[in-house]
Coordinates of C-alpha atoms in Angstrom, one line a residue:
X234 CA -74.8 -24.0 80.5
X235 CA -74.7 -22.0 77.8
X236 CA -72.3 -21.4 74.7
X237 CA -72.3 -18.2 71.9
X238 CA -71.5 -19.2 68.6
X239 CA -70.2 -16.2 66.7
X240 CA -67.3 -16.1 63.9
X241 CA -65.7 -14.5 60.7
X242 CA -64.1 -16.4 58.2
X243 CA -61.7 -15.0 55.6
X244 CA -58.6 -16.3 53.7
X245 CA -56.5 -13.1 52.9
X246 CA -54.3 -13.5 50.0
X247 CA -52.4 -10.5 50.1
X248 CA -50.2 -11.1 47.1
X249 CA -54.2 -10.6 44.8
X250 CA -55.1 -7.6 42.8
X251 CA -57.8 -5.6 44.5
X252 CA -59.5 -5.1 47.9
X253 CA -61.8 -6.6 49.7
X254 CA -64.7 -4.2 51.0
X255 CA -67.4 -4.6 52.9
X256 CA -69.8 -5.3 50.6
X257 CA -68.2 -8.7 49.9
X258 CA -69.4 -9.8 53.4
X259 CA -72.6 -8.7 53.4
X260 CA -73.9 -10.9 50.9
X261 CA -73.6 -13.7 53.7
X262 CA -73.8 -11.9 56.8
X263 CA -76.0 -13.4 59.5
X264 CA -76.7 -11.6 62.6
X265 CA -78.9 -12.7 65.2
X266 CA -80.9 -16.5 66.0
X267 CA -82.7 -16.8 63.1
X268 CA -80.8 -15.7 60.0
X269 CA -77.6 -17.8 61.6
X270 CA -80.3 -20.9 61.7
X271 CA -81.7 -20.3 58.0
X272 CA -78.2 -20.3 57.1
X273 CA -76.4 -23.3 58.7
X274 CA -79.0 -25.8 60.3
X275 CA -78.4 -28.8 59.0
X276 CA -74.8 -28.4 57.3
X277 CA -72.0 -30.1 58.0
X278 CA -69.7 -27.2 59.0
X279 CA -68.2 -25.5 62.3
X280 CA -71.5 -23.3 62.2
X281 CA -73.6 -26.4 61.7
X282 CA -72.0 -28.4 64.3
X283 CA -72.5 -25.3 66.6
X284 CA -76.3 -25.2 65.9
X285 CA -76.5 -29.4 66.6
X286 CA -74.1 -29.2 70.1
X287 CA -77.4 -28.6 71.7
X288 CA -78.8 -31.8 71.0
X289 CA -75.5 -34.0 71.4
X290 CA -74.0 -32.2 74.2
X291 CA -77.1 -31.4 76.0
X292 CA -75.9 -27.7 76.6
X293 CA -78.0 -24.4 75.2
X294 CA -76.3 -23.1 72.7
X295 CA -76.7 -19.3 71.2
X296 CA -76.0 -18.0 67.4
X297 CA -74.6 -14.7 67.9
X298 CA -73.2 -13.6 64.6
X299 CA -71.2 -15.2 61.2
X300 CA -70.4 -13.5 58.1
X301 CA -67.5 -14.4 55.4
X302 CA -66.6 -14.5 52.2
X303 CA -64.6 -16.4 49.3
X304 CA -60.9 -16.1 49.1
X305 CA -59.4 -12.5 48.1
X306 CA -57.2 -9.5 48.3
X307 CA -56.8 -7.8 51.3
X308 CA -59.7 -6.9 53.7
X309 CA -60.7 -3.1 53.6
X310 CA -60.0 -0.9 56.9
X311 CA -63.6 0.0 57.4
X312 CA -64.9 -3.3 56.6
X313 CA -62.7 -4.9 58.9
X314 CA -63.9 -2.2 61.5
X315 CA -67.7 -3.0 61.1
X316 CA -67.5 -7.0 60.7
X317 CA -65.9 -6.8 64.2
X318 CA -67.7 -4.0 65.9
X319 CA -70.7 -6.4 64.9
X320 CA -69.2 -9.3 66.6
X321 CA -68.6 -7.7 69.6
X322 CA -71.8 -6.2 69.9
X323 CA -73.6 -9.4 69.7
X324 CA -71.6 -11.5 72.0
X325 CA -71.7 -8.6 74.7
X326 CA -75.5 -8.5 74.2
X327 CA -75.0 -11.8 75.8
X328 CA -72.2 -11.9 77.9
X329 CA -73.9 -12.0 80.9
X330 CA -75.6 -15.1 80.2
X331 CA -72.9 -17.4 78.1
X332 CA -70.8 -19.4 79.7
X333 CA -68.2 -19.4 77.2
X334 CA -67.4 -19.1 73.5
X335 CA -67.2 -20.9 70.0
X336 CA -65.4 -18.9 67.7
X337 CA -65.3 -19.6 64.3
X338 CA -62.4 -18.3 62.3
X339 CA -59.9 -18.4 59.6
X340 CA -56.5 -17.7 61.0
X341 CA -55.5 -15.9 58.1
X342 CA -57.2 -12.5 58.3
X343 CA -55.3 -10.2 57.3
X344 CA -56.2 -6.0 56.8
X345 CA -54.3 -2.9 55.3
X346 CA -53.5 -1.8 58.8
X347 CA -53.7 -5.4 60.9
X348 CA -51.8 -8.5 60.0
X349 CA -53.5 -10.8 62.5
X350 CA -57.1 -9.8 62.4
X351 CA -58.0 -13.4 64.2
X352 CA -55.9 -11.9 67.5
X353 CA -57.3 -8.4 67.8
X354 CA -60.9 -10.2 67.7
X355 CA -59.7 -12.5 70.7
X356 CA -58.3 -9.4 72.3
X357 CA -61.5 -7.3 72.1
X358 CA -63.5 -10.6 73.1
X359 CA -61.5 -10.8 76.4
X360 CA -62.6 -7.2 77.5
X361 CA -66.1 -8.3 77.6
X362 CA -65.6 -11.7 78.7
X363 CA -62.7 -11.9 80.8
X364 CA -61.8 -15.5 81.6
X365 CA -64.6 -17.1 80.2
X366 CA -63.1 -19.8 77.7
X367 CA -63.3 -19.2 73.8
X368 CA -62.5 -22.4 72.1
X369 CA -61.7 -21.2 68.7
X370 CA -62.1 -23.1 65.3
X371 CA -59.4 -22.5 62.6
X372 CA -58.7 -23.7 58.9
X373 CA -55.4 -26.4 58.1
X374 CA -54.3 -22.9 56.0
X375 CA -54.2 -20.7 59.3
X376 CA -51.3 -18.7 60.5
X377 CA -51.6 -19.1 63.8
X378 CA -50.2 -16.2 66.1
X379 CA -48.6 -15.9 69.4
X380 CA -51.8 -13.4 70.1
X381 CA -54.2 -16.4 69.5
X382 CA -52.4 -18.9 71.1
X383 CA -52.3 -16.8 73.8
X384 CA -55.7 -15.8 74.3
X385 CA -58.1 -18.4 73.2
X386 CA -58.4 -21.3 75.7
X387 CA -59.0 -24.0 72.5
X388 CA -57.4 -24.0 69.3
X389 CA -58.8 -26.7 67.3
X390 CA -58.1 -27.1 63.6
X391 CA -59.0 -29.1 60.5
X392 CA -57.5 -32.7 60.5
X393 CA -58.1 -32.7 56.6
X394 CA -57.1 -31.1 53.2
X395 CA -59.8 -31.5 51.4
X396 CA -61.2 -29.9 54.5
X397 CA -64.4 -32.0 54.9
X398 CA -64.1 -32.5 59.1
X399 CA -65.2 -28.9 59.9
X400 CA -68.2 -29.8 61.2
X401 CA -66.5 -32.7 63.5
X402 CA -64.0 -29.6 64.6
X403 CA -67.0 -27.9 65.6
X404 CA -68.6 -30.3 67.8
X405 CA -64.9 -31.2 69.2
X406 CA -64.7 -27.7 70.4
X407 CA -67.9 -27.4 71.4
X408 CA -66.9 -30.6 73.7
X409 CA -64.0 -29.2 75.0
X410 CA -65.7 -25.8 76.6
X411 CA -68.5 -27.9 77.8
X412 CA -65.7 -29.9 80.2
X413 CA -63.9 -26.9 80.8
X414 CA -67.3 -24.9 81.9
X415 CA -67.9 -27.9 83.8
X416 CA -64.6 -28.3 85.6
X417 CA -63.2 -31.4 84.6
X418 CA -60.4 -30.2 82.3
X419 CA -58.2 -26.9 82.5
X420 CA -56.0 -26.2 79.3
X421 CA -52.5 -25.9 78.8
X422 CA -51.1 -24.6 75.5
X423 CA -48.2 -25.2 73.5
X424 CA -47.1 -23.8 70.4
X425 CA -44.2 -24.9 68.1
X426 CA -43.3 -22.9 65.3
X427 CA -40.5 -24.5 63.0
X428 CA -40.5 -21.3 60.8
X429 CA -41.2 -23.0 57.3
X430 CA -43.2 -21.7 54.6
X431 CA -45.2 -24.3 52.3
X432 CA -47.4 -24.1 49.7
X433 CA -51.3 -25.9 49.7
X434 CA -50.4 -28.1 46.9
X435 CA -48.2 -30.8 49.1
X436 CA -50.6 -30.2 52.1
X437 CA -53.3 -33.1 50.7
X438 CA -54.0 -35.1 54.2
X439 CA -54.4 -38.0 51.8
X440 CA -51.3 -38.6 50.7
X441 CA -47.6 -38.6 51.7
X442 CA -45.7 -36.3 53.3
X443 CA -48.6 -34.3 54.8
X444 CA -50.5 -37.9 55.7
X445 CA -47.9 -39.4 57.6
X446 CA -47.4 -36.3 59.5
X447 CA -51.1 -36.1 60.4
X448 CA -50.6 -39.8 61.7
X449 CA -47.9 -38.7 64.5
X450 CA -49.7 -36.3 65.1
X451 CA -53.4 -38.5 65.7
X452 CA -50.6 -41.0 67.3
X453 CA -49.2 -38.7 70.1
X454 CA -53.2 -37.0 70.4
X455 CA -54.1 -40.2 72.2
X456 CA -51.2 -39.8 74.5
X457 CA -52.7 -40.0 78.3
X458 CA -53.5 -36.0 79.3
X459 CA -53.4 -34.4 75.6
X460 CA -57.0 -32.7 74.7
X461 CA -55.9 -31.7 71.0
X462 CA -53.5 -31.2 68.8
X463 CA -53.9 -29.2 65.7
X464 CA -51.9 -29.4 62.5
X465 CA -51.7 -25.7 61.1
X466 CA -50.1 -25.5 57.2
X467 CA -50.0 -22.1 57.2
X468 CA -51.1 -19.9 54.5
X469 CA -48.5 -19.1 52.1
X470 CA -50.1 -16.1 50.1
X471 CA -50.6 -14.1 53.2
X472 CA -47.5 -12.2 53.4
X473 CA -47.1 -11.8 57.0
X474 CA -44.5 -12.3 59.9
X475 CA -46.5 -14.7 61.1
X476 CA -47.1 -17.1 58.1
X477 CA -46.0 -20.8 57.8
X478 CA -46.5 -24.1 59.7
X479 CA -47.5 -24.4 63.2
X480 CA -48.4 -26.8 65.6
X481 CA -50.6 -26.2 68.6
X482 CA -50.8 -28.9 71.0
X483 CA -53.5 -28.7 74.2
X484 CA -53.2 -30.6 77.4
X485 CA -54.8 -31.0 80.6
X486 CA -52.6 -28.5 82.8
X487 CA -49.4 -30.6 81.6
X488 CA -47.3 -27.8 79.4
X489 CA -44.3 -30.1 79.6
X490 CA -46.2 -33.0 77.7
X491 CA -47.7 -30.1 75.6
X492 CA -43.9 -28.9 74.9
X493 CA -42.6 -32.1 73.6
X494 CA -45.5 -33.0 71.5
X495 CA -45.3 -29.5 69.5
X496 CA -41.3 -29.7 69.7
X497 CA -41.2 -33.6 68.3
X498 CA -43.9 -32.4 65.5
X499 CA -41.7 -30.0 64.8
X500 CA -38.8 -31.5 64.5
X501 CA -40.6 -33.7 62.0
X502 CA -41.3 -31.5 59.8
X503 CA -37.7 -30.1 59.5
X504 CA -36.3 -33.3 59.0
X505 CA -38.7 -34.1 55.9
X506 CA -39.3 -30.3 54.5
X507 CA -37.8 -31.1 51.0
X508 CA -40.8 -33.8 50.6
X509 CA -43.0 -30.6 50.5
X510 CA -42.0 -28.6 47.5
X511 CA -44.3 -29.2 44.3
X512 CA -43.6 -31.1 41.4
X513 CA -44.5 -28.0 38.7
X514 CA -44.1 -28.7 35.1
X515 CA -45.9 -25.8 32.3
X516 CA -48.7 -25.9 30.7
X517 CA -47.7 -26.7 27.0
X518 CA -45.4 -29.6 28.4
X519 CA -48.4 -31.1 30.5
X520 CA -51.0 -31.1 27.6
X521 CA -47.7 -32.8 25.2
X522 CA -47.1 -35.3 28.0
X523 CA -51.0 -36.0 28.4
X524 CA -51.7 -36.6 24.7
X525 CA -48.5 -39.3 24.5
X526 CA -50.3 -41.1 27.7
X527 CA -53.9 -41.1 26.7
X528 CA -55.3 -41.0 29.9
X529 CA -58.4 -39.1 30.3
X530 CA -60.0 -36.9 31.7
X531 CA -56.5 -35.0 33.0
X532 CA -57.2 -33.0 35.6
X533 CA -55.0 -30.0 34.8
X534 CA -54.3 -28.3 38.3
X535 CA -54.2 -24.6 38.0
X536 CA -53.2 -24.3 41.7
X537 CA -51.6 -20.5 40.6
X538 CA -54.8 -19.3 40.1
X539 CA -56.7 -20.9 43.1
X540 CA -60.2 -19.2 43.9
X541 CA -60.4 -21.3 47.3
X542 CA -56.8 -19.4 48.5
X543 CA -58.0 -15.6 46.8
X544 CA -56.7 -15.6 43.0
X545 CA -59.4 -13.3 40.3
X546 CA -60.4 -16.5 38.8
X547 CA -59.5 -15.3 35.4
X548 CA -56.1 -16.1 34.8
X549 CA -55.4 -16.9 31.1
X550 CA -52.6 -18.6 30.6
X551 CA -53.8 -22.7 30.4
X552 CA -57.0 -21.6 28.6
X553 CA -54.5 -20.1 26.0
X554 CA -52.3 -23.5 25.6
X555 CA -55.4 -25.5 25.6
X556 CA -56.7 -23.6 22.4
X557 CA -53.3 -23.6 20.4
X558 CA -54.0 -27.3 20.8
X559 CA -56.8 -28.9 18.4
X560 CA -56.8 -32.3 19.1
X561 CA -58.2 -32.3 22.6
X562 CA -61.7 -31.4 24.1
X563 CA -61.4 -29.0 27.3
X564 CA -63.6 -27.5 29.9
X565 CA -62.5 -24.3 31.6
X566 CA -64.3 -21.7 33.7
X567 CA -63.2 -18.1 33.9
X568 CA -64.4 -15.2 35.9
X569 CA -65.3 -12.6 34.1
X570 CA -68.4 -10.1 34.8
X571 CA -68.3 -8.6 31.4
X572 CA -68.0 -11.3 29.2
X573 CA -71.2 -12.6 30.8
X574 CA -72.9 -9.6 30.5
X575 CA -72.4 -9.5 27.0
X576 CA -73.5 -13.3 26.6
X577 CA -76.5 -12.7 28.2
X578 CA -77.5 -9.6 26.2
X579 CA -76.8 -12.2 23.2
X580 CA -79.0 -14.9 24.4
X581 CA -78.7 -18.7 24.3
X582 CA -78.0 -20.6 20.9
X583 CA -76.7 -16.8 19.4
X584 CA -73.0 -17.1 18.5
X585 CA -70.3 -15.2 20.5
X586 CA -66.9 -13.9 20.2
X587 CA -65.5 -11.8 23.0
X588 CA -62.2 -11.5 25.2
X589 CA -62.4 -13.5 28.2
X590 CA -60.4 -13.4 31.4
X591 CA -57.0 -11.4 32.3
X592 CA -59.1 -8.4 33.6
X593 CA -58.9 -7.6 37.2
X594 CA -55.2 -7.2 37.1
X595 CA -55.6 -4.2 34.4
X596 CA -58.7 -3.1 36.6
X597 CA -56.3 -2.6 39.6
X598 CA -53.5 -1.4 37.8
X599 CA -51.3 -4.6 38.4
X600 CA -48.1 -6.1 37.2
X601 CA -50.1 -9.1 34.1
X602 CA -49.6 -11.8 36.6
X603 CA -52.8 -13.7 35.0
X604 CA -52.7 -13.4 31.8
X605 CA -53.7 -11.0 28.8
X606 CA -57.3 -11.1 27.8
X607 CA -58.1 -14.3 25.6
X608 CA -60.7 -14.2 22.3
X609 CA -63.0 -17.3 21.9
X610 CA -65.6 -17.8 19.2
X611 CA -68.3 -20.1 20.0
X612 CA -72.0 -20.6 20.8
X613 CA -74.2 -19.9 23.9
X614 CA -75.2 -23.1 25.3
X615 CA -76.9 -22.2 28.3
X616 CA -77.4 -18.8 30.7
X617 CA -77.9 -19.6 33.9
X618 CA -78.2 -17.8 37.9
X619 CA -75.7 -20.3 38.7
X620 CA -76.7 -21.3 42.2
X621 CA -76.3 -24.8 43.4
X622 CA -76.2 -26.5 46.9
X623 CA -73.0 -28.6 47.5
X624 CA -74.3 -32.2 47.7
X625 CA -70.3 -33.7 48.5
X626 CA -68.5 -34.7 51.4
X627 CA -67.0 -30.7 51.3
X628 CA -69.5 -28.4 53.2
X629 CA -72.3 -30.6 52.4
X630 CA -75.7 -28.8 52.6
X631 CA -74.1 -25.0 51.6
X632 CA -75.2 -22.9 48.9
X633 CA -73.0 -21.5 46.3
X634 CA -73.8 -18.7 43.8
X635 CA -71.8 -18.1 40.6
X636 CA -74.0 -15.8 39.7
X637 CA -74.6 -14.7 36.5
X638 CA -72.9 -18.4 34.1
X639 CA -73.0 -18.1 30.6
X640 CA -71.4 -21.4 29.0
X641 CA -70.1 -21.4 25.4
X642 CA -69.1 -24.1 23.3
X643 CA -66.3 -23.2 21.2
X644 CA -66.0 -23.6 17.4
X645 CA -63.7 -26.6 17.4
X646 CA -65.7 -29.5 16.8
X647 CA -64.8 -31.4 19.9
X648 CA -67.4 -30.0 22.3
X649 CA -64.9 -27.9 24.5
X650 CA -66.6 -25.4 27.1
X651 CA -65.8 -22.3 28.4
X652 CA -67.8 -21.2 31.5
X653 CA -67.9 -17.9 32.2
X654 CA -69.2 -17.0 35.8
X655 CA -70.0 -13.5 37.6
X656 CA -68.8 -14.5 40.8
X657 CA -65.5 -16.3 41.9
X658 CA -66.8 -19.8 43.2
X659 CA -63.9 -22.3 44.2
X660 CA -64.5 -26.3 42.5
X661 CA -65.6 -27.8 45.4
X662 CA -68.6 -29.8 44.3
X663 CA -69.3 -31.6 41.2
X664 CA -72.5 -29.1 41.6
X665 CA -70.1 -26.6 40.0
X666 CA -70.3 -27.7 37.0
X667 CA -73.4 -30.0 36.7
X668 CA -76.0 -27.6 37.8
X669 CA -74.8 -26.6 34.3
X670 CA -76.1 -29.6 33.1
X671 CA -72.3 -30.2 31.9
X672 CA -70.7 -33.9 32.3
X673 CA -67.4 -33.9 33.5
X674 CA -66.2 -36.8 31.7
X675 CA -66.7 -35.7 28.2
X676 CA -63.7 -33.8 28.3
X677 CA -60.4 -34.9 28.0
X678 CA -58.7 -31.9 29.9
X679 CA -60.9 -30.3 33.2
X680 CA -59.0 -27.4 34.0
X681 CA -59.4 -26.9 38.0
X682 CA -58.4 -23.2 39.6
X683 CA -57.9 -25.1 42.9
X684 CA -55.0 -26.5 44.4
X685 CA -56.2 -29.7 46.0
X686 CA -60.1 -29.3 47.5
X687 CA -60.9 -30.1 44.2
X688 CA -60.3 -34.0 44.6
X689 CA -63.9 -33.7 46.6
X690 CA -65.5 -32.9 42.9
X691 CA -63.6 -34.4 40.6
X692 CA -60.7 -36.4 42.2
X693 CA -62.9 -40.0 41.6
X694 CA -63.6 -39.2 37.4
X695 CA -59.6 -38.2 37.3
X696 CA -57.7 -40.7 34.7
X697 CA -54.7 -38.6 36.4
X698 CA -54.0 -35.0 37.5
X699 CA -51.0 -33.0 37.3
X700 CA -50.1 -29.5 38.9
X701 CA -48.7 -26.7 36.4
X702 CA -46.4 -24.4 36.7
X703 CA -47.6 -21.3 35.3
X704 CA -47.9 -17.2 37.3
X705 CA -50.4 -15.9 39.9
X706 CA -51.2 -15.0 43.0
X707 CA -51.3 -18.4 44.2
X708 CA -48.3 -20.2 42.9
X709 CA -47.3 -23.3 44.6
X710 CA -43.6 -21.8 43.4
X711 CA -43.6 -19.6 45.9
X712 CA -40.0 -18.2 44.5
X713 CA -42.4 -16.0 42.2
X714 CA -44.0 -13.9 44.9
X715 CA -42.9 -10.9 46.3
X716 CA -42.5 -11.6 50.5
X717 CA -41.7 -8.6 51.9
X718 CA -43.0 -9.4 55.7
X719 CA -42.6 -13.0 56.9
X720 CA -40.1 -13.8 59.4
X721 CA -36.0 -13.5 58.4
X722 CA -35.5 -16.8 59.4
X723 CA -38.5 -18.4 57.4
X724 CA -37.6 -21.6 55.3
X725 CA -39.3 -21.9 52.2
X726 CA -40.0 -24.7 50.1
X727 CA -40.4 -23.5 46.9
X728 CA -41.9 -25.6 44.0
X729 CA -39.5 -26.9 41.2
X730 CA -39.2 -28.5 37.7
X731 CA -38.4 -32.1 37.9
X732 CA -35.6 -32.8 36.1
X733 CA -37.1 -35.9 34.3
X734 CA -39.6 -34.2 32.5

């Protein structure tokens, strides 16, 4: 028996300044045996898990073709055109000879012309492999369609936010098409849609609401006859008809039992919705509260500008509360190509003053949604190529590139950073920051552009963290953004001030 691994992976946020071309995907874009197995051989992701099923499963299994790339705007025409001609080329290179299919997606795929890029790829996959089975991978963030829940044969999704079980999602699907190919299971497909729209920030798998909901849903998984049910969020920042929560529940022929599973998940959720909206307080009034409490380091959440969920990275707004302050250290890292360039032409120890962040909205002619541009005086500490191998429980094994990092210590006595990177890299691993040779812990406020994957860096050094309230692409108060496509009858729980602080 034999399974094709093949797969694209890309969070749109369609609500972020810019486009996302081609060239964006190329820089990790592995076509063929070997550059899939250089890649991902030994990592613990869906890719990895693909590679290993050989070994545990005993089955042959064949990379096709992968490519992706970090959170962003929405996906080009043409590039979306050439990732999937790609992937269709290579799995019907092979068709004849697999058996069926791991697919390894997003679910939130979205380009100028096609709102769910995930369900044309299944629908161009069936007219070379009719009705051999796909068993397709997807993020906790997807927005899963009626086109993918109708076409793949598998849906399995993350059980986790941090999302550190992709590689055990991998295997799990790669177990479920070896039964299938081998006759001892057929699928039967269920999915509930309760038509509410949430923001990552209450989605944490470790804590309540989200925690208790992924326990019914473990609970009624080991029901006699269920093969999986998946837990999709959604993905709030891709504007679509299809965003918001799902629930995709997979039996052994039984759609009745796959029916009230997804309908009693469902009905969860709409009876304990208001538990997901976001405690958002603003910047100045967090760094106030902080400095009363003493507790350090604060992990300041700048969820509104999250890289892992497509924001620029460069968003202004806490670095400029954090400098009208003087009596606490900070670390920050902004995007910002330029600012870099002009470090490095500097050189390390040479003193520098330039405007950082608030950029690629005026570079795309946006609405200043992130922030103006923001002067800092300091020193150059360190120039770096800013590539690091996650060594956490998140994607363990995977390279990361910020490219070009300059980091500057500012002229306020306290030893407050600013890191200024090339390329948008979300805080994933404590790698981020102390390939740098930079120790967290020094600092009284670590500013995170992440909206909860960052617990997997920093979460155990955290005195406390607290989510702000401030504008971008990715606010968790989702009031702020302008929806023009989801569904008329979508429920949104938007994030609010607590009235208390």
């Amino acid at each position: 028996m034999k399974i094709g691994i093949a797969g694209c992976f890309h969070e749109t946020n369609t609500f972020a300044p810019g486009i996302t071309g081609l060239p964006a995907f190329q820089r990790e874009w592995y076509e063929g045996d070997t550059a899939f197995r250089q890649a991902y051989a030994g990592t613990k992701t869906s890719m990895g898990a693909g590679l290993d099923a050989s070994d545990i499963l005993g089955i042959e299994t064949i990379p096709l073709f992968y490519t992706y790339t970090t959170p962003s705007a929405m996906v080009e025409e043409e590039a979306v055109d050439a990732i999937i001609n790609t992937l269709i080329q290579s799995v019907a290179s092979e068709a004849e000879q697999i058996d069926g299919l791991l697919l390894i997606v997003h679910g939130a795929m979205v380009s100028e012309s096609t709102p769910d890029v995930e369900g044309l790829i299944l629908r161009r996959l069936r007219s070379i492999l009719g009705n051999k089975p796909i068993a397709m991978t997807i993020d906790l963030h997807a927005n899963v369609s009626e086109e993918m829940n109708e076409l793949a044969d598998y849906i399995v999704g993350y059980d986790t936010y941090p999302h550190i079980d992709a590689y055990e999602r991998g295997l799990e699907a790669c177990g479920l098409l070896h039964k299938h190919m081998e006759g001892c299971i057929t699928p039967a497909r269920y999915l509930a849609r309760p038509g509410v729209l949430i923001a990552p920030t209450l989605m944490n798998t470790n804590t309540a609401p989200m925690s208790e909901l992924m326990d019914l849903a473990f609970r009624l998984e080991r029901e006699e006859g269920v093969l999986n049910v998946t837990v999709a969020g959604g993905f709030a920042y891709a504007d679509v008809h299809c965003a918001g929560f799902t629930f995709v529940v997979t039996t052994d022929n039984d759609s009745s039992l796959a029916k009230r599973i997804g309908d009693e998940l469902a009905d969860w959720l709409l009876m304990h919705q208001e538990q997901f909206a976001p405690k958002l307080i603003d910047a100045k009034t967090v760094i106030d509260q902080a400095s009363l409490q003493g507790r350090f380091p604060t992990v300041l959440v700048e969820s509104s500008d999250n890289v892992g969920a497509g924001s620029p990275a460069d968003a202004t707004h806490v670095l400029r509360a954090l400098l009208e302050q003087k009596q606490h250290s900070f670390m920050i890292v902004i995007c910002d190509r330029q600012a870099v360039a002009w470090a490095d032409n500097i050189g390390v120890g040479h003193s520098f003053c330039c405007s950082v962040g608030g950029k690629t909205d005026q570079a795309y002619n946006k609405p200043r949604m992130h922030g103006e541009p923001v002067e800092i005086a300091g020193t150059i500490r360190c120039l770096s190529d800013g590539k690091y191998k996650h060594k956490g429980p998140y994607m363990t094994g995977m390279a990361a590139d910020m490219g070009r990092t300059a980091v500057i210590e500012l002229d306020r006595g306290d030893g407050s950073l600013v890191v200024l990177t090339e390329q948008r890299v979300a805080p994933w691993d404590i790698n981020h920051v102390r390939c740098l040779g930079i120790d967290p812990t020094k600092f009284d406020f670590i500013v995170v552009k992440a909206a909860v994957a960052w617990r997997t860096a920093f979460g155990e050094l955290a005195a406390q963290a607290i989510e702000l309230d401030t504008p971008g692409c990715c606010s968790s108060n989702l009031s702020r953004l302008p929806y023009r496509n989801i569904a008329s009858d979508t429920v949104m729980i938007s994030g609010k001030v607590p009235d208390n602080e």
